[in-house]
Short mmCIF file of C-alpha atoms and ligand atoms in Angstrom, two decimals:
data_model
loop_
_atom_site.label_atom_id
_atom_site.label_comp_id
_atom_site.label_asym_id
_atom_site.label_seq_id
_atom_site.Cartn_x
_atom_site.Cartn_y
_atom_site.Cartn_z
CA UNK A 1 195.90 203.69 117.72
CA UNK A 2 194.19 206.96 118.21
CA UNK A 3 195.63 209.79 119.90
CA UNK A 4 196.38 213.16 117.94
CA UNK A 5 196.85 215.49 120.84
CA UNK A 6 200.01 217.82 121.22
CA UNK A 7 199.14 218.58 124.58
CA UNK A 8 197.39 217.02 128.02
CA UNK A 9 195.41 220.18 129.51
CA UNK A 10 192.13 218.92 129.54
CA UNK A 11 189.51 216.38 129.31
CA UNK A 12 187.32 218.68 127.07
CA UNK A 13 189.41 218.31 123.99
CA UNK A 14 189.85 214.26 124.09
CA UNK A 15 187.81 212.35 121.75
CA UNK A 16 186.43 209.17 123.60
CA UNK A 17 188.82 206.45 121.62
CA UNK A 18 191.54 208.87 122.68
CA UNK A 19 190.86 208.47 126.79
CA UNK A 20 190.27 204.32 125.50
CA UNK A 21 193.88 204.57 123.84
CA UNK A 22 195.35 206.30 126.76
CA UNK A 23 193.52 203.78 129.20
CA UNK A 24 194.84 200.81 127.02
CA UNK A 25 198.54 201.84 127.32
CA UNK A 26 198.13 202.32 130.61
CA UNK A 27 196.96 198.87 131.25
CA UNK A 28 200.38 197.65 129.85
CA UNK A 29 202.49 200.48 132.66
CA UNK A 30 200.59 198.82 135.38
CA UNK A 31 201.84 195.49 135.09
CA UNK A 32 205.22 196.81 134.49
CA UNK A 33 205.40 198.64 137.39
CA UNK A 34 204.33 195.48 139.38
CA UNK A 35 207.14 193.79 138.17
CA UNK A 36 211.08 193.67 139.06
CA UNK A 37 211.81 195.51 136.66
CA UNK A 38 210.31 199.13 136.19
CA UNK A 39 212.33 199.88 133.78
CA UNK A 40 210.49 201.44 130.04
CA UNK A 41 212.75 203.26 127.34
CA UNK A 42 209.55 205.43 125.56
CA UNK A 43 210.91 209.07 127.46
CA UNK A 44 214.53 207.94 126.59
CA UNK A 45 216.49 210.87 125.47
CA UNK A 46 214.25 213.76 126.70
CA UNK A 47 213.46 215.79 129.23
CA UNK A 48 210.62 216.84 131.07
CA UNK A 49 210.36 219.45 133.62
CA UNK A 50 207.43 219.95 136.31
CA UNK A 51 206.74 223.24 137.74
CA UNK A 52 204.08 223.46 140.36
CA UNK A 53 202.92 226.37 141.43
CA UNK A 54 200.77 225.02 144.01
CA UNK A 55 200.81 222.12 146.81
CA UNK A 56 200.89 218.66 145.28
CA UNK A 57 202.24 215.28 147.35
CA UNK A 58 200.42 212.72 144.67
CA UNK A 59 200.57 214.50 142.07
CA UNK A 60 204.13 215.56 141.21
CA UNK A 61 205.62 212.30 143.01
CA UNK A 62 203.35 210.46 140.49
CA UNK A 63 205.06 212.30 137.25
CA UNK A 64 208.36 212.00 138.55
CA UNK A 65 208.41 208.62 138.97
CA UNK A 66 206.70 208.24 135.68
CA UNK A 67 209.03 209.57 133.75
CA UNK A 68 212.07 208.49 135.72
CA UNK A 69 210.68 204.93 134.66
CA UNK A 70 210.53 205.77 131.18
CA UNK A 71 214.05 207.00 131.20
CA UNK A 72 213.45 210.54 130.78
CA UNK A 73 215.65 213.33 132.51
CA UNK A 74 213.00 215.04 135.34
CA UNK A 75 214.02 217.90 136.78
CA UNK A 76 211.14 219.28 139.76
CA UNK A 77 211.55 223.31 139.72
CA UNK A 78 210.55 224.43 143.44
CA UNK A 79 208.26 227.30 142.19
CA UNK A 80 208.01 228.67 145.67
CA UNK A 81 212.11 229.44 145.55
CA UNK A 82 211.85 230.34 142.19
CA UNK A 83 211.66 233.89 140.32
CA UNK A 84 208.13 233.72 140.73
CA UNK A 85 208.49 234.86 143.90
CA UNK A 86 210.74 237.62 142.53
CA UNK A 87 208.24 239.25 140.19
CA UNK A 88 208.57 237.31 137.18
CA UNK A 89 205.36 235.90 135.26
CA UNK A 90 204.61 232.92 134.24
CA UNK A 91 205.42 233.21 130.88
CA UNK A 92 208.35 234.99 131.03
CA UNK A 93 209.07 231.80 133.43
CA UNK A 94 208.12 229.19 130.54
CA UNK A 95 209.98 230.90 128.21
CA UNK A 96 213.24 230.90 130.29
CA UNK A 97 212.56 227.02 130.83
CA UNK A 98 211.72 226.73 127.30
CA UNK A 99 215.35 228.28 126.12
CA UNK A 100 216.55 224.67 127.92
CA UNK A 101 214.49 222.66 125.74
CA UNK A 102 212.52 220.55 127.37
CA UNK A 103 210.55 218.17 125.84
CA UNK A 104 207.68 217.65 128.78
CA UNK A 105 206.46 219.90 130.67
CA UNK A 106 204.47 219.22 133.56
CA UNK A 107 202.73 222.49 135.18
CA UNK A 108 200.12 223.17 138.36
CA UNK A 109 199.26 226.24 138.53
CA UNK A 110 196.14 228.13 140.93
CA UNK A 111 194.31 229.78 137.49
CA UNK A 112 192.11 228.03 135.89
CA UNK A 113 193.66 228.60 132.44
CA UNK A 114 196.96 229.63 133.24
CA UNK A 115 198.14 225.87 131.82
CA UNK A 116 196.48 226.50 128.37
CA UNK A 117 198.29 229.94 128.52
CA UNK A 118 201.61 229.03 129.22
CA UNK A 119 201.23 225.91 126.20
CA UNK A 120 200.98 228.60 123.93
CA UNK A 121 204.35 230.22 124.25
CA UNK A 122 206.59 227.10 124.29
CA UNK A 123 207.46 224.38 121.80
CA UNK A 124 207.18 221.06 123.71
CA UNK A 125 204.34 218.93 125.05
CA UNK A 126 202.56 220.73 128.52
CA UNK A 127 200.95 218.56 130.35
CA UNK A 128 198.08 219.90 132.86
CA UNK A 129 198.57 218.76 136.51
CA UNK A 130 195.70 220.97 137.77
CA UNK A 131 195.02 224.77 137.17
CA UNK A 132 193.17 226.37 139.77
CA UNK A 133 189.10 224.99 139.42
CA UNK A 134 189.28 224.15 135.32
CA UNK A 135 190.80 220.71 135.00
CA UNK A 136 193.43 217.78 136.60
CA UNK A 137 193.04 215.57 133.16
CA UNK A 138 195.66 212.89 134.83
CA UNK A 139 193.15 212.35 137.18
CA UNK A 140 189.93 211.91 135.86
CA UNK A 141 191.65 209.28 133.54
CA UNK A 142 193.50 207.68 136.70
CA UNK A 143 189.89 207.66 138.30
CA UNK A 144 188.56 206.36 135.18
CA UNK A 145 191.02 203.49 134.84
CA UNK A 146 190.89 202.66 138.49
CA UNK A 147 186.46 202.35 137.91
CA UNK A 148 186.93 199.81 134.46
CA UNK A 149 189.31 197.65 136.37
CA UNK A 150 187.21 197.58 139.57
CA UNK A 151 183.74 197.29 137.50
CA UNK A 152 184.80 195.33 134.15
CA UNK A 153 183.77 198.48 132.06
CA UNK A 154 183.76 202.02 132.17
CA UNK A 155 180.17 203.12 130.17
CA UNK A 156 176.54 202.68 131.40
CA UNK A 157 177.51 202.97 135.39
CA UNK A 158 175.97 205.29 137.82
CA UNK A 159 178.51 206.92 139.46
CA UNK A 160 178.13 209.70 142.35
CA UNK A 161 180.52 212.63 142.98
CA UNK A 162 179.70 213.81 146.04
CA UNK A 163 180.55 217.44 148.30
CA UNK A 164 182.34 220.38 146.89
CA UNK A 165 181.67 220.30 143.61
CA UNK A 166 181.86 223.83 142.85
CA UNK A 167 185.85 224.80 143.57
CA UNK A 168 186.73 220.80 142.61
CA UNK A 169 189.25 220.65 139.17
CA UNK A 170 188.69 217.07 140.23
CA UNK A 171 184.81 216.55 139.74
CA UNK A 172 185.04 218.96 136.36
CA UNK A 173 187.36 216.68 134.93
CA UNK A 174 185.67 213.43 135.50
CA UNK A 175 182.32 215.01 134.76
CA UNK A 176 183.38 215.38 131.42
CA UNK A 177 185.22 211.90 130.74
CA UNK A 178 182.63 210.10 132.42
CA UNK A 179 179.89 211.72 129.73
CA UNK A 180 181.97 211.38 126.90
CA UNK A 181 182.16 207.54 127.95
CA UNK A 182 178.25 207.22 128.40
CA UNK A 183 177.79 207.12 131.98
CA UNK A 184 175.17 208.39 134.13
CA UNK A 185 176.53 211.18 136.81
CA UNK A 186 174.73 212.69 139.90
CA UNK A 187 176.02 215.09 141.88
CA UNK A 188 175.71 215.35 145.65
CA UNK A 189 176.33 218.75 147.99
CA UNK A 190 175.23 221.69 149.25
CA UNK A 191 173.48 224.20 147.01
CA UNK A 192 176.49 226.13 148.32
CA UNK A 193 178.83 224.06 146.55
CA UNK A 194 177.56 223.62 143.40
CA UNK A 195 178.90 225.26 140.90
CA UNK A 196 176.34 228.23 138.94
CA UNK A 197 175.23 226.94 135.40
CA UNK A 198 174.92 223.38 137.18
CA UNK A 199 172.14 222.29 134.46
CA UNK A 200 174.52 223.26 131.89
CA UNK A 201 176.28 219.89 132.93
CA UNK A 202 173.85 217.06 132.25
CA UNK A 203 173.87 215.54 135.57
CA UNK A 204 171.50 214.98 138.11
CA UNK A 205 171.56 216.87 141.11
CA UNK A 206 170.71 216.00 144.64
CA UNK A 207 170.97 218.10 147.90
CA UNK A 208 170.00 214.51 150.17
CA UNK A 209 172.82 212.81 150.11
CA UNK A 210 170.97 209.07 151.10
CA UNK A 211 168.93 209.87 148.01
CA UNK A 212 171.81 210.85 145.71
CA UNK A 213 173.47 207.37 146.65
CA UNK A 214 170.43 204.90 145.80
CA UNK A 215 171.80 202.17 143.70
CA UNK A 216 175.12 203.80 142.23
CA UNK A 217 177.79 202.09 141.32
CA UNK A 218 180.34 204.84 141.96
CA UNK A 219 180.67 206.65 144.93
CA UNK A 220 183.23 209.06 144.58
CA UNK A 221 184.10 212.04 147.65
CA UNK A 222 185.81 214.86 147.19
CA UNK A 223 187.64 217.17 149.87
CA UNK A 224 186.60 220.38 150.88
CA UNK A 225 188.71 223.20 148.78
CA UNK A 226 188.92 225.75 151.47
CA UNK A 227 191.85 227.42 150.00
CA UNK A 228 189.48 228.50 146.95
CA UNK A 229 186.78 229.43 149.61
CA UNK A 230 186.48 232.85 150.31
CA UNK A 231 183.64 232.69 152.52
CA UNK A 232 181.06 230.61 154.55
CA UNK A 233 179.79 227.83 152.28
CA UNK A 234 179.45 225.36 154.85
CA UNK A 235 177.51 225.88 158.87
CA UNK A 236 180.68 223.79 160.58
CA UNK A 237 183.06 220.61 159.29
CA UNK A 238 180.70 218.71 161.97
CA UNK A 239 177.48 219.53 160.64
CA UNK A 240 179.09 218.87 157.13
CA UNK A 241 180.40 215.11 158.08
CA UNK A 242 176.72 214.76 159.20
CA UNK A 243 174.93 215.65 156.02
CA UNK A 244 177.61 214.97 153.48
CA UNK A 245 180.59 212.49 155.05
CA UNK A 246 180.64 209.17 153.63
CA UNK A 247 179.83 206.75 156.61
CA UNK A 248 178.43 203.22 156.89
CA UNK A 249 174.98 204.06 156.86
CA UNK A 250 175.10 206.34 153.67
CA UNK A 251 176.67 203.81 151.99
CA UNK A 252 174.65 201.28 152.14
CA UNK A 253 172.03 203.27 150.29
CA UNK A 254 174.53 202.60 147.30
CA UNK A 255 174.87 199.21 145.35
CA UNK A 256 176.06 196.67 147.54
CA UNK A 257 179.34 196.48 145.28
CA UNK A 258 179.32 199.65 145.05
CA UNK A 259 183.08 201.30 145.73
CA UNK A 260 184.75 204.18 147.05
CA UNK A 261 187.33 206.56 145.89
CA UNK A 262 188.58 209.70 147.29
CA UNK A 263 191.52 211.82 144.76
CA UNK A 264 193.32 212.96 148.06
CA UNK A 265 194.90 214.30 149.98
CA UNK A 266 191.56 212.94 152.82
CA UNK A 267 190.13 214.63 155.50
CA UNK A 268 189.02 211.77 157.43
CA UNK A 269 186.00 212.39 159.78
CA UNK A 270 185.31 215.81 157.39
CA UNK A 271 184.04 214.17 154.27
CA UNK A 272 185.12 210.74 154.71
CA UNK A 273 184.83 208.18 157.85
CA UNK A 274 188.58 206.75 158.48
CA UNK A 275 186.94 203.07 158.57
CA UNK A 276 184.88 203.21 155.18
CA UNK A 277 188.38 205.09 153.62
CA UNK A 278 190.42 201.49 154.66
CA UNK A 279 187.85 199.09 154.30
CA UNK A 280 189.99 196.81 151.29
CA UNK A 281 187.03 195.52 150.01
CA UNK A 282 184.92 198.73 149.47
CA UNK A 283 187.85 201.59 149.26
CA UNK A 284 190.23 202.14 146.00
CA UNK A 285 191.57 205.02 147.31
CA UNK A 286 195.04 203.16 147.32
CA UNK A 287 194.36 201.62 143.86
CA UNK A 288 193.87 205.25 142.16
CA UNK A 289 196.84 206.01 143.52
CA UNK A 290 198.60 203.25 141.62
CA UNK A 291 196.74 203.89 138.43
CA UNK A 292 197.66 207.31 138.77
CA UNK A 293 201.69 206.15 138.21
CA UNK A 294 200.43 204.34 134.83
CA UNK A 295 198.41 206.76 133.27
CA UNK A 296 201.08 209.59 133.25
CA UNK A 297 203.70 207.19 131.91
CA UNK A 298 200.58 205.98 129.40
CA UNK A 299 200.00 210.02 128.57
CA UNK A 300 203.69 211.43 128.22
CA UNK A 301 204.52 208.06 126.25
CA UNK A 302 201.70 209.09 123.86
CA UNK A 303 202.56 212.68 123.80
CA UNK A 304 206.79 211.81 122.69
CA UNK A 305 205.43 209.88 119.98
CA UNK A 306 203.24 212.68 118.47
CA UNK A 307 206.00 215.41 119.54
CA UNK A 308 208.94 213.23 118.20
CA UNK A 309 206.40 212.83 114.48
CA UNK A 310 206.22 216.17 114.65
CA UNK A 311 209.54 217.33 115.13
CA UNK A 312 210.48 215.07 112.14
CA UNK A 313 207.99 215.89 110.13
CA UNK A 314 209.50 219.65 110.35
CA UNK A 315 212.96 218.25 109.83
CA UNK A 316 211.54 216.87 106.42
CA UNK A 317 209.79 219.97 105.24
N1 LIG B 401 194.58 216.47 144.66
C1 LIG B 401 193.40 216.95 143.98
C2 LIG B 401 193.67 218.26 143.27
O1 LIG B 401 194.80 218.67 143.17
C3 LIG B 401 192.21 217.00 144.86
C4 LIG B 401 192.32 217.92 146.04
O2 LIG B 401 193.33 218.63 146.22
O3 LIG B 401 191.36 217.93 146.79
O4 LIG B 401 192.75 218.89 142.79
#
């Protein structure tokens, strides 16, 4: 099996048998968690901690209930009561946590960065639930098990990511997993919300949205960040659904089996049309969000086992 990694705070660091390994496990977490009995002992013993810093339904109920399946003690820190708010920094705020020794720590946090920071100062595994525009690693590899299960494979697909790219953790993420996994990317939006450095990427870029969707396999929206927006990027929401929203007759530009995802939380009738968004046999939207359970218990199961190695490898030394 092949994972080395001490930490989850990006895509960028994972070799590709690494996301396969992760994927793999995670294949095992799903049909547990279909079945009576949810119950997994791999976080037995430890404890993990998630502190987010910023907004998250999906997310942090997702980790919770990951690691409450795998028996591990989770403890959610409401950042927005906590020092934080008093004047403390971040790391002085890991730091304290770390003193309790925790053995996972889950953190979302609005700077890109500030995730990679705060893994630095403390002695346990840090997983990355989003910092600010960098990365959301749980997700790319929730999208990317929710695509091989739909599609039968996960390499050689044409798969569009489609409105705000530029201030989307989301799109970065899977940009990079779906590369490292040999897959074909476009990118549909505004030149307003791509981000600068765009042929830097290796994608293919497209401005017409019925053009961007010919023949993909993937079609994959994305919400519109305004809380990273400081400015007009787009004329009006209405004028955006009419270029860039996902309706019927965009989508049938795309592969007839082509399907739909959305990371959430939707703005239906912004970049999405409510019907396409429910239609069972073209939306996964509700399937990522079951993945999304099964990866994280797949990624902090892999962690413990290098962080309990670890630990007794410096026992032995
Ligand atoms: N939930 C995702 C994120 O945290 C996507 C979004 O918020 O639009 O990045």
């Amino acid at each position: 099996m092949s994972f080395s990694q001490t930490h989850l705070l990006g895509i960028e660091p994972l070799a590709a048998p690494e996301i396969s390994t992760i994927l793999d496990l995670s294949e095992r977490y799903v049909y547990l968690n279909r079945s009576n009995m949810k119950h997994g002992d791999a976080l037995a013993g430890l404890t993990q901690i998630n502190m987010f810093f910023e907004n998250s339904t999906r997310t942090q109920a997702s980790f919770e209930l990951a690691g409450k399946r795998l028996g591990a003690d989770v403890m959610n820190m409401g950042m927005q009561a906590s020092s934080i708010k008093k004047g403390e920094t971040l790391i002085d705020t890991a730091l304290t946590l770390n003193a309790m020794h925790p053995d996972l720590l889950v953190v979302r946090h609005p700077h890109s960065g500030a995730v990679d920071l705060l893994a630095q100062k403390v002695n346990c595994a840090v997983l990355n639930a989003g910092d600010g525009r960098h990365e959301h690693p749980t997700q790319a590899l929730l999208d990317a098990l929710t695509i091989r299960r739909a599609k039968g494979r996960l390499h050689r697909l044409s798969i569009a990511i489609c409105g705000d790219i530029a201030h989307s953790r989301v799109a970065r993420s899977n940009i990079l997993l779906l590369h490292k996994m040999e897959n074909r990317v476009r990118l549909i939006g505004p030149p307003t919300l791509m981000p600068s450095g765009i042929s830097d990427f290796g994608v293919e870029v497209f401005e017409d949205m019925k053009e961007g969707l010919r023949d993909v396999d993937v079609v994959m929206m994305l919400r519109l960040q305004k809380e990273r927006m400081d400015g007009g990027f787009i004329p009006s929401e209405r004028e955006y659904y009419f270029r860039y929203g996902l309706d019927a007759e965009k989508l049938a530009y795309a592969k007839d089996d082509a399907i739909v995802m959305h990371p959430g939380p939707m703005n239906r009738g912004v970049e999405i049309d409510g019907e396409i968004a429910d239609d069972i046999n073209r939306s996964v939207i509700q399937d990522q969000v079951e993945m999304g359970v099964a990866v994280r218990m797949a990624a902090m199961d892999l962690l413990a086992r290098n962080l309990r190695a670890n630990r007794t490898r410096e026992v032995m030394v």
